[in-house]
mmCIF file of C-alpha atoms in Angstrom:
data_model
loop_
_atom_site.group_PDB
_atom_site.id
_atom_site.type_symbol
_atom_site.label_atom_id
_atom_site.label_comp_id
_atom_site.label_asym_id
_atom_site.label_seq_id
_atom_site.Cartn_x
_atom_site.Cartn_y
_atom_site.Cartn_z
ATOM 1 C CA UNK R 1 0.000 0.000 0.000
ATOM 2 C CA UNK R 2 1.294 3.415 -0.979
ATOM 3 C CA UNK R 3 1.587 5.571 2.109
ATOM 4 C CA UNK R 4 2.926 9.022 2.977
ATOM 5 C CA UNK R 5 3.274 10.034 6.617
ATOM 6 C CA UNK R 6 4.185 13.605 7.539
ATOM 7 C CA UNK R 7 5.702 14.706 10.827
ATOM 8 C CA UNK R 8 7.512 17.650 12.347
ATOM 9 C CA UNK R 9 4.738 20.189 12.619
ATOM 10 C CA UNK R 10 4.150 22.262 15.714
ATOM 11 C CA UNK R 11 4.095 25.728 17.239
ATOM 12 C CA UNK R 12 6.956 28.048 16.345
ATOM 13 C CA UNK R 13 7.555 31.740 16.916
ATOM 14 C CA UNK R 14 7.729 34.216 14.029
ATOM 15 C CA UNK R 15 11.220 34.189 12.568
ATOM 16 C CA UNK R 16 11.814 30.645 13.741
ATOM 17 C CA UNK R 17 12.548 27.446 11.850
ATOM 18 C CA UNK R 18 10.991 24.037 11.498
ATOM 19 C CA UNK R 19 11.741 20.940 9.449
ATOM 20 C CA UNK R 20 8.933 18.771 8.146
ATOM 21 C CA UNK R 21 9.406 15.146 7.144
ATOM 22 C CA UNK R 22 7.342 12.892 4.903
ATOM 23 C CA UNK R 23 8.138 9.189 5.065
ATOM 24 C CA UNK R 24 7.093 7.265 1.974
ATOM 25 C CA UNK R 25 6.421 3.561 1.598
ATOM 26 C CA UNK R 26 4.862 1.147 -0.860
ATOM 27 C CA UNK R 27 6.353 2.547 -4.053
ATOM 28 C CA UNK R 28 9.677 3.258 -5.742
ATOM 29 C CA UNK R 29 10.449 6.532 -3.980
ATOM 30 C CA UNK R 30 13.264 7.668 -6.250
ATOM 31 C CA UNK R 31 11.154 7.183 -9.380
ATOM 32 C CA UNK R 32 8.775 9.997 -8.566
ATOM 33 C CA UNK R 33 8.968 13.709 -8.026
ATOM 34 C CA UNK R 34 7.309 14.909 -4.841
ATOM 35 C CA UNK R 35 5.513 18.066 -3.787
ATOM 36 C CA UNK R 36 4.512 19.978 -0.689
ATOM 37 C CA UNK R 37 1.112 21.661 -0.605
ATOM 38 C CA UNK R 38 -0.280 23.698 2.281
ATOM 39 C CA UNK R 39 -3.724 24.750 3.431
ATOM 40 C CA UNK R 40 -4.210 27.653 5.817
ATOM 41 C CA UNK R 41 -7.067 27.246 8.320
ATOM 42 C CA UNK R 42 -10.374 27.498 6.503
ATOM 43 C CA UNK R 43 -8.658 28.323 3.211
ATOM 44 C CA UNK R 44 -7.854 26.607 -0.069
ATOM 45 C CA UNK R 45 -4.867 24.631 -1.272
ATOM 46 C CA UNK R 46 -1.555 26.300 -2.140
ATOM 47 C CA UNK R 47 1.329 24.493 -3.844
ATOM 48 C CA UNK R 48 4.571 25.203 -1.985
ATOM 49 C CA UNK R 49 7.434 23.244 -3.515
ATOM 50 C CA UNK R 50 8.423 20.297 -5.683
ATOM 51 C CA UNK R 51 11.538 18.181 -6.112
ATOM 52 C CA UNK R 52 12.560 15.726 -8.807
ATOM 53 C CA UNK R 53 13.023 12.035 -8.124
ATOM 54 C CA UNK R 54 16.784 12.315 -7.950
ATOM 55 C CA UNK R 55 16.661 15.526 -5.954
ATOM 56 C CA UNK R 56 18.641 17.592 -8.429
ATOM 57 C CA UNK R 57 15.782 19.888 -9.461
ATOM 58 C CA UNK R 58 13.754 21.926 -7.009
ATOM 59 C CA UNK R 59 10.922 24.397 -7.466
ATOM 60 C CA UNK R 60 9.220 26.856 -5.132
ATOM 61 C CA UNK R 61 6.220 29.126 -4.951
ATOM 62 C CA UNK R 62 7.159 32.792 -4.821
ATOM 63 C CA UNK R 63 5.648 33.032 -1.339
ATOM 64 C CA UNK R 64 8.327 30.733 0.134
ATOM 65 C CA UNK R 65 11.263 31.183 -2.219
ATOM 66 C CA UNK R 66 14.459 31.946 -0.333
ATOM 67 C CA UNK R 67 12.973 30.808 2.994
ATOM 68 C CA UNK R 68 12.014 27.161 2.405
ATOM 69 C CA UNK R 69 14.231 24.343 1.127
ATOM 70 C CA UNK R 70 12.957 21.007 -0.140
ATOM 71 C CA UNK R 71 15.171 17.909 -0.111
ATOM 72 C CA UNK R 72 14.894 14.133 -0.103
ATOM 73 C CA UNK R 73 16.845 11.151 1.201
ATOM 74 C CA UNK R 74 16.402 8.118 -1.009
ATOM 75 C CA UNK R 75 17.988 5.745 1.513
ATOM 76 C CA UNK R 76 15.370 6.776 4.077
ATOM 77 C CA UNK R 77 12.576 7.207 1.486
ATOM 78 C CA UNK R 78 11.860 10.519 3.147
ATOM 79 C CA UNK R 79 10.998 13.961 1.818
ATOM 80 C CA UNK R 80 11.861 17.068 3.818
ATOM 81 C CA UNK R 81 10.849 20.708 3.943
ATOM 82 C CA UNK R 82 13.149 23.017 5.853
ATOM 83 C CA UNK R 83 11.256 26.173 6.733
ATOM 84 C CA UNK R 84 13.170 29.232 7.918
ATOM 85 C CA UNK R 85 12.160 32.818 8.719
ATOM 86 C CA UNK R 86 8.642 31.660 9.398
ATOM 87 C CA UNK R 87 5.790 34.141 9.299
ATOM 88 C CA UNK R 88 2.257 34.107 10.663
ATOM 89 C CA UNK R 89 0.958 33.605 7.125
ATOM 90 C CA UNK R 90 2.860 30.296 6.915
ATOM 91 C CA UNK R 91 0.419 28.843 9.435
ATOM 92 C CA UNK R 92 -1.210 25.905 7.667
ATOM 93 C CA UNK R 93 -1.565 22.176 7.378
ATOM 94 C CA UNK R 94 1.291 20.971 5.202
ATOM 95 C CA UNK R 95 0.727 17.963 2.963
ATOM 96 C CA UNK R 96 3.263 15.983 0.998
ATOM 97 C CA UNK R 97 2.134 14.346 -2.224
ATOM 98 C CA UNK R 98 3.532 12.219 -5.019
ATOM 99 C CA UNK R 99 3.795 13.740 -8.489
ATOM 100 C CA UNK R 100 2.285 11.399 -11.060
ATOM 101 C CA UNK R 101 2.378 11.493 -14.846
ATOM 102 C CA UNK R 102 6.117 11.506 -15.421
ATOM 103 C CA UNK R 103 9.132 9.516 -14.328
ATOM 104 C CA UNK R 104 11.405 11.332 -11.870
ATOM 105 C CA UNK R 105 11.021 14.821 -13.274
ATOM 106 C CA UNK R 106 8.722 17.595 -12.146
ATOM 107 C CA UNK R 107 6.430 18.146 -15.106
ATOM 108 C CA UNK R 108 3.741 20.776 -15.761
ATOM 109 C CA UNK R 109 1.370 17.901 -16.501
ATOM 110 C CA UNK R 110 1.824 16.237 -13.092
ATOM 111 C CA UNK R 111 -1.089 15.462 -10.851
ATOM 112 C CA UNK R 112 -0.694 14.717 -7.136
ATOM 113 C CA UNK R 113 -1.568 11.288 -5.814
ATOM 114 C CA UNK R 114 -1.523 10.140 -3.113
ATOM 115 C CA UNK R 115 -1.349 12.733 -0.360
ATOM 116 C CA UNK R 116 -0.201 12.332 3.212
ATOM 117 C CA UNK R 117 -2.486 13.072 6.151
ATOM 118 C CA UNK R 118 -0.878 16.471 6.756
ATOM 119 C CA UNK R 119 0.963 18.096 9.639
ATOM 120 C CA UNK R 120 -0.068 21.394 11.234
ATOM 121 C CA UNK R 121 2.398 24.260 11.467
ATOM 122 C CA UNK R 122 1.397 27.194 13.649
ATOM 123 C CA UNK R 123 3.506 30.347 13.602
ATOM 124 C CA UNK R 124 2.602 32.514 16.560
ATOM 125 C CA UNK R 125 4.169 34.320 19.475
ATOM 126 C CA UNK F 1 -3.191 35.804 -6.113
ATOM 127 C CA UNK F 2 -6.214 33.896 -7.441
ATOM 128 C CA UNK F 3 -5.294 32.107 -10.640
ATOM 129 C CA UNK F 4 -8.048 29.515 -11.069
ATOM 130 C CA UNK F 5 -11.530 30.653 -10.083
ATOM 131 C CA UNK F 6 -14.274 28.317 -8.911
ATOM 132 C CA UNK F 7 -17.754 29.052 -7.539
ATOM 133 C CA UNK F 8 -17.787 28.994 -3.718
ATOM 134 C CA UNK F 9 -20.544 26.411 -3.626
ATOM 135 C CA UNK F 10 -22.942 24.351 -5.705
ATOM 136 C CA UNK F 11 -25.868 22.342 -4.432
ATOM 137 C CA UNK F 12 -28.272 19.698 -5.577
ATOM 138 C CA UNK F 13 -30.706 17.116 -4.336
ATOM 139 C CA UNK F 14 -29.763 13.456 -4.251
ATOM 140 C CA UNK F 15 -29.818 12.019 -7.742
ATOM 141 C CA UNK F 16 -29.380 15.362 -9.455
ATOM 142 C CA UNK F 17 -26.461 16.605 -11.550
ATOM 143 C CA UNK F 18 -24.137 19.401 -10.510
ATOM 144 C CA UNK F 19 -21.237 20.999 -12.326
ATOM 145 C CA UNK F 20 -18.238 22.904 -10.993
ATOM 146 C CA UNK F 21 -16.432 25.367 -13.207
ATOM 147 C CA UNK F 22 -12.743 26.227 -13.071
ATOM 148 C CA UNK F 23 -11.844 29.410 -14.923
ATOM 149 C CA UNK F 24 -8.243 30.185 -15.742
ATOM 150 C CA UNK F 25 -6.325 32.172 -18.310
ATOM 151 C CA UNK F 26 -3.922 31.974 -21.229
ATOM 152 C CA UNK F 27 -1.004 31.157 -18.928
ATOM 153 C CA UNK F 28 -2.539 28.030 -17.458
ATOM 154 C CA UNK F 29 -5.613 26.183 -18.769
ATOM 155 C CA UNK F 30 -5.688 28.258 -21.955
ATOM 156 C CA UNK F 31 -2.066 27.384 -22.621
ATOM 157 C CA UNK F 32 -3.016 23.732 -22.854
ATOM 158 C CA UNK F 33 -1.808 22.566 -19.462
ATOM 159 C CA UNK F 34 -3.608 19.587 -17.987
ATOM 160 C CA UNK F 35 -6.359 20.078 -15.421
ATOM 161 C CA UNK F 36 -6.838 17.735 -12.473
ATOM 162 C CA UNK F 37 -9.556 17.577 -9.818
ATOM 163 C CA UNK F 38 -9.412 16.698 -6.108
ATOM 164 C CA UNK F 39 -12.041 15.997 -3.473
ATOM 165 C CA UNK F 40 -11.506 16.926 0.166
ATOM 166 C CA UNK F 41 -13.871 15.985 2.949
ATOM 167 C CA UNK F 42 -13.574 18.037 6.160
ATOM 168 C CA UNK F 43 -10.609 17.040 8.285
ATOM 169 C CA UNK F 44 -9.060 14.808 5.620
ATOM 170 C CA UNK F 45 -6.384 15.144 2.979
ATOM 171 C CA UNK F 46 -7.353 15.867 -0.625
ATOM 172 C CA UNK F 47 -7.958 12.850 -2.823
ATOM 173 C CA UNK F 48 -7.475 12.680 -6.578
ATOM 174 C CA UNK F 49 -10.723 12.383 -8.532
ATOM 175 C CA UNK F 50 -9.877 13.234 -12.154
ATOM 176 C CA UNK F 51 -6.473 13.561 -13.825
ATOM 177 C CA UNK F 52 -5.425 14.924 -17.199
ATOM 178 C CA UNK F 53 -8.760 16.567 -17.973
ATOM 179 C CA UNK F 54 -11.041 13.543 -17.999
ATOM 180 C CA UNK F 55 -9.457 10.382 -16.571
ATOM 181 C CA UNK F 56 -11.039 9.021 -13.409
ATOM 182 C CA UNK F 57 -8.688 7.999 -10.618
ATOM 183 C CA UNK F 58 -8.777 4.448 -9.346
ATOM 184 C CA UNK F 59 -11.973 3.675 -7.481
ATOM 185 C CA UNK F 60 -13.784 6.824 -8.578
ATOM 186 C CA UNK F 61 -17.288 6.037 -9.853
ATOM 187 C CA UNK F 62 -18.289 6.960 -13.381
ATOM 188 C CA UNK F 63 -20.740 9.481 -11.918
ATOM 189 C CA UNK F 64 -17.749 11.834 -12.007
ATOM 190 C CA UNK F 65 -16.651 13.311 -15.328
ATOM 191 C CA UNK F 66 -14.683 16.327 -16.438
ATOM 192 C CA UNK F 67 -14.033 18.379 -19.526
ATOM 193 C CA UNK F 68 -11.995 21.333 -20.696
ATOM 194 C CA UNK F 69 -12.590 24.086 -23.230
ATOM 195 C CA UNK F 70 -10.508 27.160 -23.881
ATOM 196 C CA UNK F 71 -9.465 28.751 -20.624
ATOM 197 C CA UNK F 72 -11.929 26.791 -18.500
ATOM 198 C CA UNK F 73 -12.566 23.307 -17.220
ATOM 199 C CA UNK F 74 -15.497 21.717 -15.454
ATOM 200 C CA UNK F 75 -16.282 18.766 -13.229
ATOM 201 C CA UNK F 76 -19.692 17.124 -13.360
ATOM 202 C CA UNK F 77 -21.239 14.852 -10.784
ATOM 203 C CA UNK F 78 -24.345 12.960 -11.850
ATOM 204 C CA UNK F 79 -26.613 10.942 -9.584
ATOM 205 C CA UNK F 80 -25.541 13.080 -6.636
ATOM 206 C CA UNK F 81 -25.149 11.146 -3.387
ATOM 207 C CA UNK F 82 -24.794 12.263 0.228
ATOM 208 C CA UNK F 83 -21.221 10.960 0.278
ATOM 209 C CA UNK F 84 -20.289 13.444 -2.467
ATOM 210 C CA UNK F 85 -20.603 16.356 -0.051
ATOM 211 C CA UNK F 86 -17.081 17.771 0.103
ATOM 212 C CA UNK F 87 -14.813 20.520 -1.192
ATOM 213 C CA UNK F 88 -13.515 20.128 -4.743
ATOM 214 C CA UNK F 89 -10.408 21.775 -6.190
ATOM 215 C CA UNK F 90 -9.084 22.020 -9.726
ATOM 216 C CA UNK F 91 -5.326 22.099 -10.322
ATOM 217 C CA UNK F 92 -3.168 23.031 -13.290
ATOM 218 C CA UNK F 93 0.199 24.587 -14.087
ATOM 219 C CA UNK F 94 0.840 28.265 -14.681
ATOM 220 C CA UNK F 95 3.696 29.320 -16.947
ATOM 221 C CA UNK F 96 3.798 32.869 -15.576
ATOM 222 C CA UNK F 97 4.202 31.627 -12.028
ATOM 223 C CA UNK F 98 6.303 28.603 -13.023
ATOM 224 C CA UNK F 99 4.402 26.383 -10.641
ATOM 225 C CA UNK F 100 1.277 24.415 -9.935
ATOM 226 C CA UNK F 101 -1.873 26.342 -9.154
ATOM 227 C CA UNK F 102 -5.104 25.345 -7.480
ATOM 228 C CA UNK F 103 -8.595 26.615 -7.890
ATOM 229 C CA UNK F 104 -10.290 28.552 -5.115
ATOM 230 C CA UNK F 105 -12.350 25.510 -4.177
ATOM 231 C CA UNK F 106 -16.046 24.646 -4.388
ATOM 232 C CA UNK F 107 -18.184 23.178 -1.649
ATOM 233 C CA UNK F 108 -20.675 20.640 -2.959
ATOM 234 C CA UNK F 109 -23.801 20.619 -0.819
ATOM 235 C CA UNK F 110 -26.240 17.729 -1.043
ATOM 236 C CA UNK F 111 -29.669 19.026 -0.090
#
């Protein structure tokens, strides 16, 4: 069974840092690009970042560029999101998801399936 | 900023048909990028419903269908059931933003 399990969320002060993890199982982790998507409380979905299967290509939404860093460890089949200089507007549930529709690369035609259960990040003093 | 616009809500009685529109522009749907649809019930993660315009995800009943024309796409649900009550989001790619974009989301209400 394909499964994605996020962890690492919590309460952090503005300006602080947090690292999210997404452990994958049930599929060939390195064969697929992965994405992070977030959802602020009561709001819609916002794509945050994507990384190719090999980890060499990374992409970010303008809202997080320069503050967030996506990475992956194939040996641990785990995706990461390092979040620095956090702001109140970063408060959201963060989901990891598998990019489908291409092998390894992040493609404009990708859809996201499956998704993890999400981890809540709250940025507040 | 809002890139893909959806109606806030649509409603219908059980058994009826509802449609959800997803309006984009020449830098996303109008540029020929694929459109995908997700369903999210409260408190749960989004789940893929339709990929690449009109392909149903595994396990999705054929009551769900989708289409695309010009700068817009739409999702139709026929034979509406109580279990269909959820939020639905469209997703595409935007060349101006160089990233994936989601619609504003539509709540399907089963009367």
